[in-house]
mmCIF file of C-alpha atoms in Angstrom:
data_model
loop_
_atom_site.group_PDB
_atom_site.id
_atom_site.type_symbol
_atom_site.label_atom_id
_atom_site.label_comp_id
_atom_site.label_asym_id
_atom_site.label_seq_id
_atom_site.Cartn_x
_atom_site.Cartn_y
_atom_site.Cartn_z
ATOM 1 C CA UNK A 20 19.938 16.123 11.322
ATOM 2 C CA UNK A 21 20.420 13.383 13.980
ATOM 3 C CA UNK A 22 18.270 15.386 16.419
ATOM 4 C CA UNK A 23 15.496 15.722 13.820
ATOM 5 C CA UNK A 24 15.601 11.992 13.080
ATOM 6 C CA UNK A 25 15.399 11.277 16.803
ATOM 7 C CA UNK A 26 12.344 13.502 17.214
ATOM 8 C CA UNK A 27 10.596 11.896 14.256
ATOM 9 C CA UNK A 28 11.409 8.441 15.590
ATOM 10 C CA UNK A 29 9.990 9.329 19.000
ATOM 11 C CA UNK A 30 6.763 10.484 17.422
ATOM 12 C CA UNK A 31 6.546 7.235 15.445
ATOM 13 C CA UNK A 32 7.238 5.258 18.634
ATOM 14 C CA UNK A 33 4.292 6.959 20.341
ATOM 15 C CA UNK A 34 1.946 6.289 17.411
ATOM 16 C CA UNK A 35 3.046 2.645 17.246
ATOM 17 C CA UNK A 36 2.342 2.348 20.967
ATOM 18 C CA UNK A 37 -1.108 3.828 20.334
ATOM 19 C CA UNK A 38 -1.714 1.190 17.651
ATOM 20 C CA UNK A 39 -0.839 -1.610 20.068
ATOM 21 C CA UNK A 40 -3.227 -0.253 22.663
ATOM 22 C CA UNK A 41 -5.991 0.254 20.116
ATOM 23 C CA UNK A 42 -5.660 -3.372 19.058
ATOM 24 C CA UNK A 43 -5.628 -4.588 22.667
ATOM 25 C CA UNK A 44 -8.225 -2.271 24.236
ATOM 26 C CA UNK A 45 -9.980 -0.273 21.524
ATOM 27 C CA UNK A 46 -10.554 3.472 21.412
ATOM 28 C CA UNK A 47 -12.352 3.522 24.749
ATOM 29 C CA UNK A 48 -9.428 1.868 26.544
ATOM 30 C CA UNK A 49 -6.744 4.247 25.340
ATOM 31 C CA UNK A 50 -5.304 7.206 27.264
ATOM 32 C CA UNK A 51 -2.186 9.359 27.025
ATOM 33 C CA UNK A 52 -0.904 7.828 30.247
ATOM 34 C CA UNK A 53 -1.278 4.293 28.902
ATOM 35 C CA UNK A 54 0.357 5.254 25.611
ATOM 36 C CA UNK A 55 3.254 6.841 27.481
ATOM 37 C CA UNK A 56 3.789 3.657 29.494
ATOM 38 C CA UNK A 57 3.496 1.488 26.372
ATOM 39 C CA UNK A 58 5.957 3.634 24.400
ATOM 40 C CA UNK A 59 8.512 3.850 27.190
ATOM 41 C CA UNK A 60 8.351 7.648 27.316
ATOM 42 C CA UNK A 61 7.019 9.769 30.158
ATOM 43 C CA UNK A 62 3.714 11.539 29.703
ATOM 44 C CA UNK A 63 5.434 14.912 29.376
ATOM 45 C CA UNK A 64 7.323 13.638 26.334
ATOM 46 C CA UNK A 65 4.101 12.350 24.796
ATOM 47 C CA UNK A 66 2.424 15.725 25.364
ATOM 48 C CA UNK A 67 5.321 17.340 23.505
ATOM 49 C CA UNK A 68 3.950 15.781 20.311
ATOM 50 C CA UNK A 69 0.233 15.510 21.079
ATOM 51 C CA UNK A 70 -1.804 18.056 23.000
ATOM 52 C CA UNK A 71 -4.301 15.552 24.293
ATOM 53 C CA UNK A 72 -5.811 12.105 23.893
ATOM 54 C CA UNK A 73 -7.989 13.228 20.982
ATOM 55 C CA UNK A 74 -5.042 14.776 19.130
ATOM 56 C CA UNK A 75 -3.129 11.499 19.381
ATOM 57 C CA UNK A 76 -6.099 9.473 18.128
ATOM 58 C CA UNK A 77 -6.531 11.726 15.091
ATOM 59 C CA UNK A 78 -2.797 11.428 14.362
ATOM 60 C CA UNK A 79 -3.041 7.649 14.599
ATOM 61 C CA UNK A 80 -6.030 7.575 12.233
ATOM 62 C CA UNK A 81 -4.183 9.835 9.790
ATOM 63 C CA UNK A 82 -1.114 7.590 9.901
ATOM 64 C CA UNK A 83 -3.223 4.538 9.040
ATOM 65 C CA UNK A 84 -4.642 6.374 6.029
ATOM 66 C CA UNK A 85 -1.163 7.479 4.932
ATOM 67 C CA UNK A 86 0.215 3.937 5.151
ATOM 68 C CA UNK A 87 -2.627 2.478 3.139
ATOM 69 C CA UNK A 88 -2.367 5.304 0.626
ATOM 70 C CA UNK A 89 1.351 4.723 0.093
ATOM 71 C CA UNK A 90 0.706 1.068 -0.704
ATOM 72 C CA UNK A 91 -2.107 1.895 -3.097
ATOM 73 C CA UNK A 92 0.165 4.213 -5.083
ATOM 74 C CA UNK A 93 2.192 1.161 -6.112
ATOM 75 C CA UNK A 94 -0.712 0.184 -8.371
ATOM 76 C CA UNK A 95 -0.948 2.673 -11.208
ATOM 77 C CA UNK A 96 -4.240 2.668 -13.091
ATOM 78 C CA UNK A 97 -2.241 3.125 -16.296
ATOM 79 C CA UNK A 98 -0.466 -0.192 -15.679
ATOM 80 C CA UNK A 99 -3.845 -1.960 -15.584
ATOM 81 C CA UNK A 100 -5.042 -0.732 -18.981
ATOM 82 C CA UNK A 101 -5.529 -3.554 -21.460
ATOM 83 C CA UNK A 102 -5.218 -6.414 -18.980
ATOM 84 C CA UNK A 103 -7.709 -9.240 -19.380
ATOM 85 C CA UNK A 104 -8.422 -12.691 -17.990
ATOM 86 C CA UNK A 105 -6.528 -14.033 -14.982
ATOM 87 C CA UNK A 106 -3.819 -11.400 -15.434
ATOM 88 C CA UNK A 107 -6.433 -8.727 -14.788
ATOM 89 C CA UNK A 108 -7.853 -10.701 -11.849
ATOM 90 C CA UNK A 109 -4.373 -10.959 -10.328
ATOM 91 C CA UNK A 110 -3.752 -7.229 -10.746
ATOM 92 C CA UNK A 111 -7.091 -6.174 -9.261
ATOM 93 C CA UNK A 112 -6.800 -8.612 -6.378
ATOM 94 C CA UNK A 113 -3.284 -7.350 -5.606
ATOM 95 C CA UNK A 114 -4.653 -3.808 -5.426
ATOM 96 C CA UNK A 115 -7.558 -4.651 -3.121
ATOM 97 C CA UNK A 116 -5.405 -6.837 -0.877
ATOM 98 C CA UNK A 117 -3.376 -3.765 0.065
ATOM 99 C CA UNK A 118 -6.352 -2.899 2.301
ATOM 100 C CA UNK A 119 -7.075 -6.363 3.679
ATOM 101 C CA UNK A 120 -5.634 -8.044 6.795
ATOM 102 C CA UNK A 121 -3.545 -10.661 4.978
ATOM 103 C CA UNK A 122 -0.442 -10.147 7.148
ATOM 104 C CA UNK A 123 0.286 -8.791 10.621
ATOM 105 C CA UNK A 124 0.943 -5.206 9.512
ATOM 106 C CA UNK A 125 -2.277 -4.986 7.549
ATOM 107 C CA UNK A 126 -4.195 -6.796 10.271
ATOM 108 C CA UNK A 127 -3.172 -4.146 12.803
ATOM 109 C CA UNK A 128 -4.143 -1.400 10.357
ATOM 110 C CA UNK A 129 -7.517 -3.025 9.680
ATOM 111 C CA UNK A 130 -8.308 -3.350 13.383
ATOM 112 C CA UNK A 131 -7.266 0.221 14.142
ATOM 113 C CA UNK A 132 -9.212 1.595 11.171
ATOM 114 C CA UNK A 133 -12.295 -0.391 12.178
ATOM 115 C CA UNK A 134 -12.042 1.108 15.669
ATOM 116 C CA UNK A 135 -11.956 4.620 14.208
ATOM 117 C CA UNK A 136 -14.819 4.030 11.779
ATOM 118 C CA UNK A 137 -17.035 2.776 14.614
ATOM 119 C CA UNK A 138 -15.943 5.663 16.863
ATOM 120 C CA UNK A 139 -16.732 8.183 14.100
ATOM 121 C CA UNK A 140 -20.411 7.249 14.328
ATOM 122 C CA UNK A 141 -20.724 9.133 17.625
ATOM 123 C CA UNK A 142 -17.523 11.200 17.714
ATOM 124 C CA UNK A 143 -17.306 13.741 14.870
ATOM 125 C CA UNK A 144 -13.592 14.382 15.436
ATOM 126 C CA UNK A 145 -12.792 11.213 13.502
ATOM 127 C CA UNK A 146 -15.151 11.836 10.603
ATOM 128 C CA UNK A 147 -12.927 14.066 8.409
ATOM 129 C CA UNK A 148 -10.144 11.465 8.441
ATOM 130 C CA UNK A 149 -12.324 8.409 7.911
ATOM 131 C CA UNK A 150 -14.475 10.111 5.280
ATOM 132 C CA UNK A 151 -11.384 11.235 3.354
ATOM 133 C CA UNK A 152 -10.010 7.697 3.430
ATOM 134 C CA UNK A 153 -13.300 6.362 2.089
ATOM 135 C CA UNK A 154 -13.303 8.955 -0.707
ATOM 136 C CA UNK A 155 -9.707 8.136 -1.650
ATOM 137 C CA UNK A 156 -10.408 4.391 -1.788
ATOM 138 C CA UNK A 157 -13.455 4.924 -3.993
ATOM 139 C CA UNK A 158 -11.367 7.064 -6.347
ATOM 140 C CA UNK A 159 -8.583 4.468 -6.563
ATOM 141 C CA UNK A 160 -11.056 1.653 -7.201
ATOM 142 C CA UNK A 161 -12.984 3.668 -9.794
ATOM 143 C CA UNK A 162 -9.796 4.535 -11.681
ATOM 144 C CA UNK A 163 -8.564 0.928 -11.564
ATOM 145 C CA UNK A 164 -11.861 -0.537 -12.731
ATOM 146 C CA UNK A 165 -12.127 2.050 -15.490
ATOM 147 C CA UNK A 166 -8.619 1.203 -16.698
ATOM 148 C CA UNK A 167 -9.575 -2.486 -16.760
ATOM 149 C CA UNK A 168 -12.596 -1.710 -18.920
ATOM 150 C CA UNK A 169 -15.292 -2.463 -16.351
ATOM 151 C CA UNK A 170 -18.621 -0.882 -17.358
ATOM 152 C CA UNK A 171 -19.881 1.814 -14.944
ATOM 153 C CA UNK A 172 -16.688 1.737 -12.840
ATOM 154 C CA UNK A 173 -17.942 4.201 -10.200
ATOM 155 C CA UNK A 174 -20.956 2.029 -9.388
ATOM 156 C CA UNK A 175 -18.828 -1.119 -9.364
ATOM 157 C CA UNK A 176 -16.357 0.643 -7.066
ATOM 158 C CA UNK A 177 -19.170 1.235 -4.572
ATOM 159 C CA UNK A 178 -19.947 -2.475 -4.545
ATOM 160 C CA UNK A 179 -16.269 -3.324 -4.181
ATOM 161 C CA UNK A 180 -15.956 -0.969 -1.200
ATOM 162 C CA UNK A 181 -18.919 -2.756 0.412
ATOM 163 C CA UNK A 182 -17.287 -6.151 -0.181
ATOM 164 C CA UNK A 183 -14.017 -4.840 1.235
ATOM 165 C CA UNK A 184 -15.744 -3.625 4.388
ATOM 166 C CA UNK A 185 -17.492 -6.935 4.906
ATOM 167 C CA UNK A 186 -14.300 -8.935 4.440
ATOM 168 C CA UNK A 187 -12.440 -6.747 6.925
ATOM 169 C CA UNK A 188 -15.165 -7.061 9.559
ATOM 170 C CA UNK A 189 -15.336 -10.829 9.120
ATOM 171 C CA UNK A 190 -11.546 -11.070 9.351
ATOM 172 C CA UNK A 191 -10.820 -8.999 12.465
ATOM 173 C CA UNK A 192 -13.892 -9.554 14.642
ATOM 174 C CA UNK A 193 -15.539 -12.600 16.216
ATOM 175 C CA UNK A 194 -18.439 -11.913 13.865
ATOM 176 C CA UNK A 195 -16.787 -14.076 11.215
ATOM 177 C CA UNK A 196 -13.163 -14.855 12.128
ATOM 178 C CA UNK A 197 -12.416 -15.223 8.414
ATOM 179 C CA UNK A 198 -8.941 -16.693 7.815
ATOM 180 C CA UNK A 199 -6.510 -15.347 5.219
ATOM 181 C CA UNK A 200 -6.919 -18.279 2.825
ATOM 182 C CA UNK A 201 -10.695 -18.045 2.845
ATOM 183 C CA UNK A 202 -10.546 -14.253 2.601
ATOM 184 C CA UNK A 203 -8.413 -14.481 -0.547
ATOM 185 C CA UNK A 204 -10.644 -17.121 -2.123
ATOM 186 C CA UNK A 205 -13.746 -15.046 -1.468
ATOM 187 C CA UNK A 206 -12.087 -11.936 -2.865
ATOM 188 C CA UNK A 207 -10.900 -13.780 -5.969
ATOM 189 C CA UNK A 208 -14.407 -14.989 -6.733
ATOM 190 C CA UNK A 209 -15.592 -11.375 -6.473
ATOM 191 C CA UNK A 210 -12.777 -10.122 -8.738
ATOM 192 C CA UNK A 211 -13.671 -12.692 -11.392
ATOM 193 C CA UNK A 212 -17.323 -11.698 -11.180
ATOM 194 C CA UNK A 213 -16.466 -8.014 -11.594
ATOM 195 C CA UNK A 214 -14.166 -8.601 -14.563
ATOM 196 C CA UNK A 215 -16.513 -11.047 -16.286
ATOM 197 C CA UNK A 216 -18.402 -8.026 -17.630
ATOM 198 C CA UNK A 217 -15.318 -6.651 -19.395
ATOM 199 C CA UNK A 218 -15.679 -6.972 -23.185
ATOM 200 C CA UNK A 219 -12.947 -8.104 -25.529
ATOM 201 C CA UNK A 220 -10.562 -11.055 -25.774
ATOM 202 C CA UNK A 221 -8.339 -12.041 -22.867
ATOM 203 C CA UNK A 222 -4.717 -11.079 -23.239
ATOM 204 C CA UNK A 223 -1.612 -10.619 -21.164
ATOM 205 C CA UNK A 224 0.359 -7.403 -20.790
ATOM 206 C CA UNK A 225 2.893 -6.670 -23.513
ATOM 207 C CA UNK A 226 6.491 -7.717 -22.808
ATOM 208 C CA UNK A 227 8.561 -5.150 -20.951
#
């Protein structure tokens, strides 16, 4: 068991090193040799886990998707059913913020994911991972909006995905340099707009 844990930790160390390089230099600036130096392992050790540069990049993209997915599973659509008013706004905002760069961990993930999405435009190796992530997010948003009683939740989910993408770009690039406070305020206004169409009286969740 200790040996297995050590091997898994080494693999995580390499992927974390890849994240740091992706943030600092982007996809085009990353190589197995640089990742090896950044992780503190020799290149032979890195090749033990990843056949080549492309294999490592796909693993890094997959890890980002897995991390985001694990956070999204904390927000059950069933738990949203019947929420109204500011309680519903809070719940929906909490869900969407799992994918926004509101802290250092999520900022790194957002930058790395943005790098992969841009790279996927010309490099098809990244498309299965990024397309699956996009599909999963749309499904989560559609289920959440449906549980909250939003009319036409699939169409509203598409708009929410577009807002999410814009907020991420404006937060992690010089295009907008959107700060966390402004990001949250902008998102909250959007959540209120989305939920304004929900019929019925506002109410809080029943006591536990």
